[in-house]
Coordinates of C-alpha atoms and ligand atoms in Angstrom, one line a residue:
X15 CA 29.4 104.9 231.4
X16 CA 27.1 102.0 232.3
X17 CA 23.6 102.1 234.0
X18 CA 21.2 99.5 235.5
X19 CA 17.6 100.2 235.9
X20 CA 15.8 98.5 238.8
X21 CA 12.0 98.5 238.9
X22 CA 10.3 97.4 242.0
X23 CA 6.6 96.3 242.9
X24 CA 4.9 93.1 243.2
X25 CA 2.5 94.0 240.5
X26 CA 5.5 94.0 238.0
X27 CA 6.5 90.5 239.0
X28 CA 2.9 89.2 238.8
X29 CA 2.6 90.6 235.3
X30 CA -0.1 93.1 236.2
X31 CA 2.0 96.1 235.2
X32 CA 4.4 96.1 232.3
X33 CA 7.9 97.8 233.2
X34 CA 7.4 100.9 231.0
X35 CA 9.7 102.9 233.3
X36 CA 12.8 100.9 232.5
X37 CA 12.0 101.2 228.7
X38 CA 11.6 105.0 228.9
X39 CA 14.8 105.3 231.2
X40 CA 16.7 103.2 228.8
X41 CA 15.7 105.3 225.7
X42 CA 16.6 108.5 227.6
X43 CA 19.9 107.5 229.0
X44 CA 21.0 106.1 225.3
X45 CA 20.3 109.8 224.1
X46 CA 22.6 110.9 226.9
X47 CA 25.2 108.5 225.9
X48 CA 24.8 105.9 228.7
X49 CA 24.6 102.3 228.0
X50 CA 22.0 100.6 230.0
X51 CA 23.4 97.1 230.6
X52 CA 20.5 95.4 232.6
X53 CA 17.0 95.8 233.7
X54 CA 16.2 94.1 236.9
X55 CA 12.8 93.8 238.6
X56 CA 12.3 93.1 242.4
X57 CA 9.2 92.6 244.6
X58 CA 8.1 94.9 247.6
X59 CA 10.5 93.6 250.1
X60 CA 13.3 96.0 251.5
X61 CA 15.9 93.1 252.0
X62 CA 15.6 91.9 248.5
X63 CA 15.7 95.4 246.9
X64 CA 18.8 96.3 249.1
X65 CA 20.5 93.1 247.8
X66 CA 19.7 94.0 244.1
X67 CA 20.9 97.9 244.6
X68 CA 24.1 96.5 246.2
X69 CA 24.9 94.1 243.4
X70 CA 23.9 96.7 240.6
X71 CA 26.0 99.3 242.3
X72 CA 29.2 96.9 242.0
X73 CA 28.5 96.7 238.2
X74 CA 27.3 100.2 237.0
X75 CA 28.0 103.9 237.5
X76 CA 24.4 104.8 237.7
X77 CA 21.6 102.8 239.4
X78 CA 18.1 104.1 239.0
X79 CA 15.4 102.6 241.0
X80 CA 11.8 103.1 240.4
X81 CA 8.7 102.6 242.6
X82 CA 8.1 102.0 246.2
X83 CA 8.3 105.6 247.4
X84 CA 4.9 105.9 248.4
X85 CA 3.2 106.2 251.9
X86 CA 1.9 102.6 252.5
X87 CA 3.7 99.7 254.1
X88 CA 4.4 98.0 250.9
X89 CA 6.5 101.1 249.7
X90 CA 10.0 99.6 250.7
X91 CA 12.5 101.3 248.6
X92 CA 13.5 104.0 251.3
X93 CA 14.3 101.4 253.7
X94 CA 16.2 99.4 251.1
X95 CA 18.4 102.3 250.3
X96 CA 19.0 102.8 254.0
X97 CA 20.0 99.2 254.3
X98 CA 22.3 99.5 251.2
X99 CA 24.3 102.5 252.3
X100 CA 24.1 101.4 255.9
X101 CA 22.7 104.7 257.2
X102 CA 19.5 105.0 259.2
X103 CA 16.4 106.9 257.8
X104 CA 15.9 110.5 259.4
X105 CA 13.3 113.0 258.4
X106 CA 14.3 115.7 256.2
X107 CA 12.7 119.1 257.1
X108 CA 12.7 120.4 253.6
X109 CA 11.0 117.4 252.0
X110 CA 8.5 117.4 254.7
X111 CA 7.8 121.0 254.1
X112 CA 7.3 120.3 250.4
X113 CA 5.0 117.4 250.9
X114 CA 2.9 119.6 253.4
X115 CA 2.8 122.5 250.8
X116 CA 1.7 120.0 248.0
X117 CA -1.3 119.1 250.1
X118 CA -2.0 122.7 251.0
X119 CA -2.1 123.7 247.4
X120 CA -4.9 121.2 247.0
X121 CA -6.6 122.7 250.2
X122 CA -6.0 119.6 252.3
X123 CA -3.9 118.9 255.3
X124 CA -1.2 116.2 254.9
X125 CA -2.6 112.8 255.8
X126 CA -0.3 111.4 258.7
X127 CA 0.8 108.4 256.8
X128 CA 2.5 110.7 254.0
X129 CA 5.0 112.0 256.7
X130 CA 7.1 108.8 256.1
X131 CA 8.0 109.9 252.5
X132 CA 10.1 112.8 254.0
X133 CA 12.4 110.3 255.4
X134 CA 15.7 109.3 253.9
X135 CA 19.0 107.6 254.6
X136 CA 21.5 110.2 256.5
X137 CA 24.0 111.4 253.9
X138 CA 21.7 111.1 251.0
X139 CA 20.0 113.9 249.1
X140 CA 16.3 114.5 248.4
X141 CA 15.0 115.2 245.1
X142 CA 12.0 117.3 244.9
X143 CA 8.9 116.0 243.1
X144 CA 7.1 118.7 241.2
X145 CA 4.0 116.6 240.4
X146 CA 3.3 114.3 243.4
X147 CA 4.2 113.5 247.1
X148 CA 7.0 111.3 246.9
X149 CA 10.4 113.0 246.9
X150 CA 13.2 111.0 245.1
X151 CA 16.5 110.2 246.8
X152 CA 20.2 110.4 245.5
X153 CA 22.7 108.4 247.4
X154 CA 26.2 107.2 246.7
X155 CA 27.5 103.6 247.0
X156 CA 31.3 103.6 246.2
X157 CA 31.9 105.0 242.7
X158 CA 28.2 104.4 241.9
X159 CA 25.3 107.0 242.1
X160 CA 22.0 105.5 243.2
X161 CA 18.8 107.5 242.4
X162 CA 15.4 106.5 243.7
X163 CA 12.4 107.8 241.8
X164 CA 8.6 107.2 242.1
X165 CA 7.0 104.7 240.2
X166 CA 4.1 106.8 238.7
X167 CA 5.6 107.2 235.1
X168 CA 4.7 111.0 234.5
X169 CA 6.3 111.7 238.0
X170 CA 9.5 109.6 237.4
X171 CA 10.1 111.2 233.9
X172 CA 9.6 114.7 235.2
X173 CA 12.1 114.1 238.1
X174 CA 14.5 112.4 235.8
X175 CA 14.5 115.4 233.5
X176 CA 14.7 117.9 236.4
X177 CA 17.3 116.4 238.6
X178 CA 19.4 113.6 236.6
X179 CA 19.5 114.1 233.0
X180 CA 22.0 117.2 233.4
X181 CA 24.5 115.6 235.7
X182 CA 24.3 112.3 233.8
X183 CA 24.9 113.9 230.5
X184 CA 27.9 115.8 232.1
X185 CA 29.3 112.6 233.4
X186 CA 29.0 111.0 230.1
X187 CA 31.1 113.6 228.4
X188 CA 29.2 114.5 225.6
X189 CA 29.2 110.7 224.4
X190 CA 26.3 110.0 222.4
X191 CA 24.2 107.1 221.4
X192 CA 21.9 107.8 218.7
X193 CA 19.3 105.5 217.0
X194 CA 17.3 105.4 213.8
X195 CA 14.9 103.1 212.7
X196 CA 14.0 102.1 208.9
X197 CA 10.7 100.5 208.4
X198 CA 10.2 97.8 205.6
X199 CA 7.5 95.7 204.2
X200 CA 7.4 92.8 201.6
X201 CA 9.8 90.2 202.8
X202 CA 10.6 88.3 205.9
X203 CA 12.9 89.2 208.7
X204 CA 15.3 86.4 207.9
X205 CA 15.6 87.7 204.1
X206 CA 16.3 91.2 205.3
X207 CA 18.9 89.6 207.9
X208 CA 20.6 87.9 204.9
X209 CA 20.7 91.2 202.9
X210 CA 22.4 93.0 205.6
X211 CA 24.3 90.1 207.2
X212 CA 27.8 91.9 207.2
X213 CA 26.4 95.1 208.5
X214 CA 24.7 93.2 211.4
X215 CA 27.8 91.6 212.9
X216 CA 28.2 91.9 216.5
X217 CA 30.7 94.6 217.6
X218 CA 29.9 96.9 214.5
X219 CA 29.1 100.5 215.0
X220 CA 26.4 101.3 214.3
X221 CA 24.9 98.1 215.5
X222 CA 22.1 97.0 213.3
X223 CA 19.2 94.7 214.6
X224 CA 15.8 93.8 213.2
X225 CA 12.3 93.5 214.7
X226 CA 9.1 92.2 213.2
X227 CA 5.5 92.9 213.8
X228 CA 2.6 91.8 211.6
X229 CA 4.9 91.7 208.6
X230 CA 6.5 95.2 209.3
X231 CA 10.1 94.7 209.6
X232 CA 11.9 97.4 211.7
X233 CA 15.7 97.7 210.9
X234 CA 17.0 99.6 214.0
X235 CA 20.4 101.3 213.7
X236 CA 22.4 102.3 216.9
X237 CA 25.4 104.4 216.6
X238 CA 27.9 105.4 219.4
X239 CA 30.2 108.4 219.2
X240 CA 32.2 110.5 221.4
X241 CA 30.4 113.4 220.1
X242 CA 26.9 113.6 219.0
X243 CA 28.0 114.8 215.4
X244 CA 30.3 111.8 214.9
X245 CA 27.4 109.3 216.1
X246 CA 25.2 111.2 213.6
X247 CA 27.5 110.9 210.6
X248 CA 27.9 107.1 211.5
X249 CA 24.1 106.6 211.5
X250 CA 23.6 108.6 208.2
X251 CA 26.2 106.6 206.4
X252 CA 24.9 103.3 207.5
X253 CA 21.4 104.1 206.9
X254 CA 22.2 105.3 203.4
X255 CA 23.8 101.6 202.8
X256 CA 20.8 99.7 204.4
X257 CA 18.3 102.0 202.0
X258 CA 20.6 101.2 199.1
X259 CA 20.3 97.4 199.7
X260 CA 16.8 97.2 200.6
X261 CA 15.4 99.6 197.8
X262 CA 11.7 99.7 197.9
X263 CA 11.3 97.2 200.6
X264 CA 12.0 100.4 202.9
X265 CA 8.6 102.4 203.1
X266 CA 9.5 104.8 205.9
X267 CA 11.5 105.6 209.0
X268 CA 10.9 106.3 212.8
X269 CA 7.2 105.3 213.6
X270 CA 5.9 106.1 210.2
X271 CA 3.1 103.7 209.0
X272 CA 2.3 102.5 205.7
X273 CA -1.0 104.3 205.5
X274 CA 0.8 107.6 206.1
X275 CA 3.3 107.0 203.4
X276 CA 0.4 105.8 200.9
X277 CA -1.5 109.1 202.1
X278 CA 1.7 111.3 201.3
X279 CA 2.0 109.7 197.9
X280 CA -1.5 110.2 197.0
X281 CA -1.5 113.8 198.2
X282 CA 1.6 114.5 196.2
X283 CA 0.3 113.0 193.1
X284 CA -3.1 114.7 193.6
X285 CA -4.8 111.5 193.4
X286 CA -7.9 110.1 195.4
X287 CA -8.6 106.6 196.9
X288 CA -11.7 104.4 197.7
X289 CA -11.6 101.1 199.4
X290 CA -14.0 97.9 199.1
X291 CA -13.4 95.7 201.9
X292 CA -14.8 92.3 202.8
X293 CA -12.6 90.1 205.3
X294 CA -10.9 93.4 206.7
X295 CA -14.2 94.9 207.7
X296 CA -13.2 98.4 207.4
X297 CA -9.6 98.1 209.0
X298 CA -8.0 99.4 205.8
X299 CA -10.3 102.4 205.8
X300 CA -9.6 102.9 209.6
X301 CA -5.8 102.7 208.8
X302 CA -6.0 105.4 206.1
X303 CA -8.3 107.6 208.3
X304 CA -6.0 107.3 211.2
X305 CA -3.8 109.7 209.5
X306 CA -4.8 113.5 209.9
X307 CA -5.7 115.2 206.7
X308 CA -6.7 112.0 204.9
X309 CA -9.8 113.7 203.6
X310 CA -7.5 115.3 201.1
X311 CA -7.3 112.0 199.2
X312 CA -9.6 109.4 200.8
X313 CA -13.1 109.6 199.2
X314 CA -15.0 106.5 200.9
X315 CA -14.8 102.9 202.0
X316 CA -17.4 100.3 201.5
X317 CA -17.6 97.3 203.8
X318 CA -19.3 94.7 201.5
X319 CA -19.3 91.6 203.7
X320 CA -22.2 89.6 202.3
X321 CA -22.2 88.5 198.7
X322 CA -25.4 90.5 198.2
X323 CA -23.7 93.6 199.5
X324 CA -21.0 93.1 196.8
X325 CA -23.6 92.8 194.3
X326 CA -26.0 95.7 195.4
X327 CA -23.3 98.1 196.5
X328 CA -20.4 97.5 194.2
X329 CA -22.3 95.9 191.0
X330 CA -20.4 92.6 191.3
X331 CA -22.4 90.3 189.2
X332 CA -24.2 87.5 191.3
X333 CA -23.3 85.0 188.5
X334 CA -19.6 85.8 189.0
X335 CA -19.7 85.1 192.6
X336 CA -21.8 81.9 192.1
X337 CA -19.1 80.7 189.5
X338 CA -15.8 81.7 191.2
X339 CA -16.6 82.2 194.8
X340 CA -16.6 85.6 196.7
X341 CA -12.9 84.9 197.4
X342 CA -11.4 84.9 194.0
X343 CA -9.5 87.0 191.7
X344 CA -12.5 87.7 189.6
X345 CA -14.6 89.0 192.4
X346 CA -11.7 91.2 193.8
X347 CA -11.5 92.6 190.4
X348 CA -15.2 93.2 190.0
X349 CA -15.0 94.8 193.5
X350 CA -12.2 97.1 192.8
X351 CA -13.8 98.2 189.4
X352 CA -17.3 98.9 191.0
X353 CA -15.6 100.7 194.0
X354 CA -13.8 102.9 191.6
X355 CA -16.9 103.6 189.5
X356 CA -19.3 104.3 192.3
X357 CA -16.7 106.5 194.4
X358 CA -15.3 108.3 191.3
X359 CA -12.0 107.9 192.7
X360 CA -8.4 107.5 191.0
X361 CA -7.7 104.4 192.8
X362 CA -9.8 101.7 194.3
X363 CA -8.5 98.9 196.5
X364 CA -10.4 95.8 197.2
X365 CA -10.1 92.9 199.6
X366 CA -11.7 89.5 199.8
X367 CA -10.4 86.4 201.8
X368 CA -10.8 84.0 204.5
X369 CA -9.5 85.4 207.8
X370 CA -10.5 82.2 209.9
X371 CA -10.2 80.2 211.9
X372 CA -13.4 78.7 210.2
X373 CA -14.5 79.1 206.8
X374 CA -11.4 77.2 205.0
X375 CA -11.7 74.6 202.5
X376 CA -9.0 72.5 200.9
X377 CA -9.5 74.6 197.9
X378 CA -9.7 77.9 199.6
X379 CA -7.7 77.6 202.9
X380 CA -7.8 79.9 205.8
X381 CA -5.3 82.7 205.0
X382 CA -6.3 82.9 201.3
X383 CA -6.7 86.5 200.3
X384 CA -7.4 88.3 197.0
X385 CA -6.6 92.0 196.5
X386 CA -7.8 94.1 193.8
X387 CA -6.6 97.3 192.5
X388 CA -8.4 99.5 189.9
X389 CA -6.6 102.5 188.6
X390 CA -6.3 105.0 185.4
X391 CA -3.9 102.5 184.3
X392 CA -6.1 99.3 184.4
X393 CA -6.9 96.7 187.0
X394 CA -5.0 93.9 188.6
X395 CA -5.4 91.5 191.3
X396 CA -3.0 89.9 193.8
X397 CA -3.2 86.5 195.7
X398 CA -1.9 86.4 199.4
X399 CA -1.4 83.3 201.3
X400 CA -1.0 83.7 205.0
X401 CA 0.0 80.8 207.2
X402 CA -3.5 79.5 208.3
X403 CA -2.2 79.0 211.8
X404 CA -1.9 82.6 212.4
X405 CA -4.8 84.4 214.4
X406 CA -7.8 86.0 212.5
X407 CA -6.5 89.3 214.0
X408 CA -3.0 88.6 212.4
X409 CA -4.3 87.7 209.1
X410 CA -6.4 90.7 208.9
X411 CA -3.8 92.9 210.0
X412 CA -1.0 91.8 207.7
X413 CA -3.8 91.8 204.8
X414 CA -4.3 95.4 205.5
X415 CA -0.5 96.2 205.5
X416 CA 0.0 94.1 202.4
X417 CA -2.8 96.0 200.5
X418 CA -1.4 99.5 201.5
X419 CA 2.1 98.3 200.4
X420 CA 0.9 97.2 196.9
X421 CA -0.7 100.5 196.5
X422 CA 2.5 102.3 197.6
X423 CA 4.5 100.4 195.1
X424 CA 1.9 101.2 192.4
X425 CA 2.1 104.9 193.3
X426 CA 5.9 104.6 193.2
X427 CA 5.8 103.0 189.6
X428 CA 7.8 100.2 191.4
X429 CA 4.8 97.5 190.8
X430 CA 3.0 97.2 187.3
X431 CA -0.6 97.0 187.1
X432 CA -0.4 95.5 183.7
X433 CA 1.7 92.5 184.9
X434 CA 0.0 89.1 184.2
X435 CA -2.3 88.0 186.8
X436 CA -1.3 85.1 189.1
X437 CA -3.1 82.1 188.1
X438 CA -5.3 80.6 190.7
X439 CA -4.5 77.3 191.9
Ligands
LIG513 P1 3.4 106.8 244.7 O1 3.9 107.5 245.8 O2 2.8 107.8 243.7 O3 2.4 105.7 245.1 P2 5.5 105.0 244.3 O4 6.9 105.4 244.2 O5 5.2 104.4 245.7 O6 4.7 106.4 244.0 P3 4.4 102.7 243.1 O7 3.5 102.6 244.2 O8 5.6 101.7 243.1 O9 5.1 104.1 243.1 O10 3.8 102.7 241.7 C1 2.7 103.5 241.5 C2 2.1 103.3 240.2 O11 3.0 103.7 239.1 C3 1.8 101.9 239.9 O12 0.6 101.3 240.4 C4 2.0 101.5 238.5 O13 0.7 102.0 237.9 C5 3.0 102.8 238.0 N1 4.2 102.1 238.0 C6 5.1 101.6 238.9 N2 6.3 101.0 238.5 C7 6.0 101.1 237.2 C8 6.9 100.8 236.0 N3 8.2 100.1 236.3 N4 6.5 100.8 234.8 C9 5.4 101.4 234.5 N5 4.4 101.9 235.7 C10 4.9 101.7 236.8

C-alpha cells in the first residue's frame, strides 16, 4: 500500500512553518505498514490543491491532506476536495451540531464564520474533531481514499489515531515496516558507509541508511515484513551484524545521547565525575545534567575561561600557561588533575581549545582542542583538530561529544589512559 501526504498553506511555502505534519504521518504510516512515496506541499489555493489531490489519487491508495480546514477565506481545502470529487459542498447537520457544541462547552456562541466548517462535499464523510472546531473529511477518488485533516499538529494527530489508524492498518493487512537506529561516534559517515557497504545496497531488506549530525552518525535500519514478527526478526539480525562490524563505534540506539550512555556507565561502576571546561563554557556540564538522575554521579563543573581562573580554581601553574599557552596538552592535563583533586571525583575531564572564528594562529589554528582526563588509573590528554571552517557552535558541540565519547571508551576499557600522548606539532 502506498500513501502520499499533502500539506497545504502559504506559510509552508514561505518557509515560515516546517512541515512537521508530513514527517509525523510518515513515521506513523510506516508503523502501520504503509509506504509513503511522496510529500507534496501546496499553497492556499483551491484549484492548485484540487490538482495535487487528483494527481496523488492516481498514484496512491491513501492521500492524506493537512491544513486549510479553518473558518477563514484562506482555508481552501474543503473547496479543493469538492472540485476534485466533482460534488458541491453542502452543510452537514451533525458536523454543525458538533461545532456548536464545542463553543457551548467553552460558554460561547458559535461565531458565524465557523459555520462554513460544517460544509463538506456531497457523498463524503465527516471526521469528528475531538480537540478543535474543524471536522476532517473522508472522500473517495476511484480506488483512493482521501482524508482531510486540520493543520494544527495536535488535532491532526488525535484525529488520525481516532479515525484513520484502524482502517489503514486493516487495509495494510498486518504488513509492518519497523525501524531501528544505532547511534555511533568516532569516525565519519563515509567510513561507516564503507564498513556497511554491502548491507546498504538498494533493494535490500532491511534497508540501511546513515545520517550525520555534529559528529554523531545515525545508522537507520528499516525492515518490511508481511507480519510484524517477520520484520522484527529481520531488523534484529541486521542490527546485530551492524553492531558486530562497528564495535565500540556504536554508543547507543534510538535517541540515546552520549551523556546518557556515559551516565549509565558511571552509575553502573559506582564512579563520580567532575568537569573543567574552558572553550565549551559549561556545555559538557549541561549535556551531563540534561540526564535525569545525573546527581548520582556528577559532582561539579568548573567553567575556567580566563587563564587566571584556571590558576585560581584548578591550581594550574601560571608558568605552565605562560610556557605552553592555555590551549596545550600540558594545560589540559593540569586542568584535569586540578579538577579531580578539588572535586574529589573519580574521573575529571577537562577541555581547552580555540572555537573561533577569531583567536587562531598558524601554530594553533581555530578548531584545535586539547582534552584531559584524570582518573584513578592516571592522566592522559587528547588532541582534536576540527575543520577551522566549521562554525563556533559546531566546533564546541563536536568537542562536547568527543570528550564524552573518550570518557565512554575509558569506562568501557576500550581506551587506555596510559597510551603514549600525542606529540604536539
Ligand atoms: P484551524 O481550523 O485550527 O485553523 P486548519 O486546518 O485551518 O486548522 P491551518 O490554518 O492550515 O489549519 O494551520 C493551523 C496551524 O497549524 C498553522 O498556523 C501551523 O502552525 C500549523 N500547521 C499547519 N500545517 C502544518 C504542517 N504541515 N506542519 C506543522 N504545522 C502545521
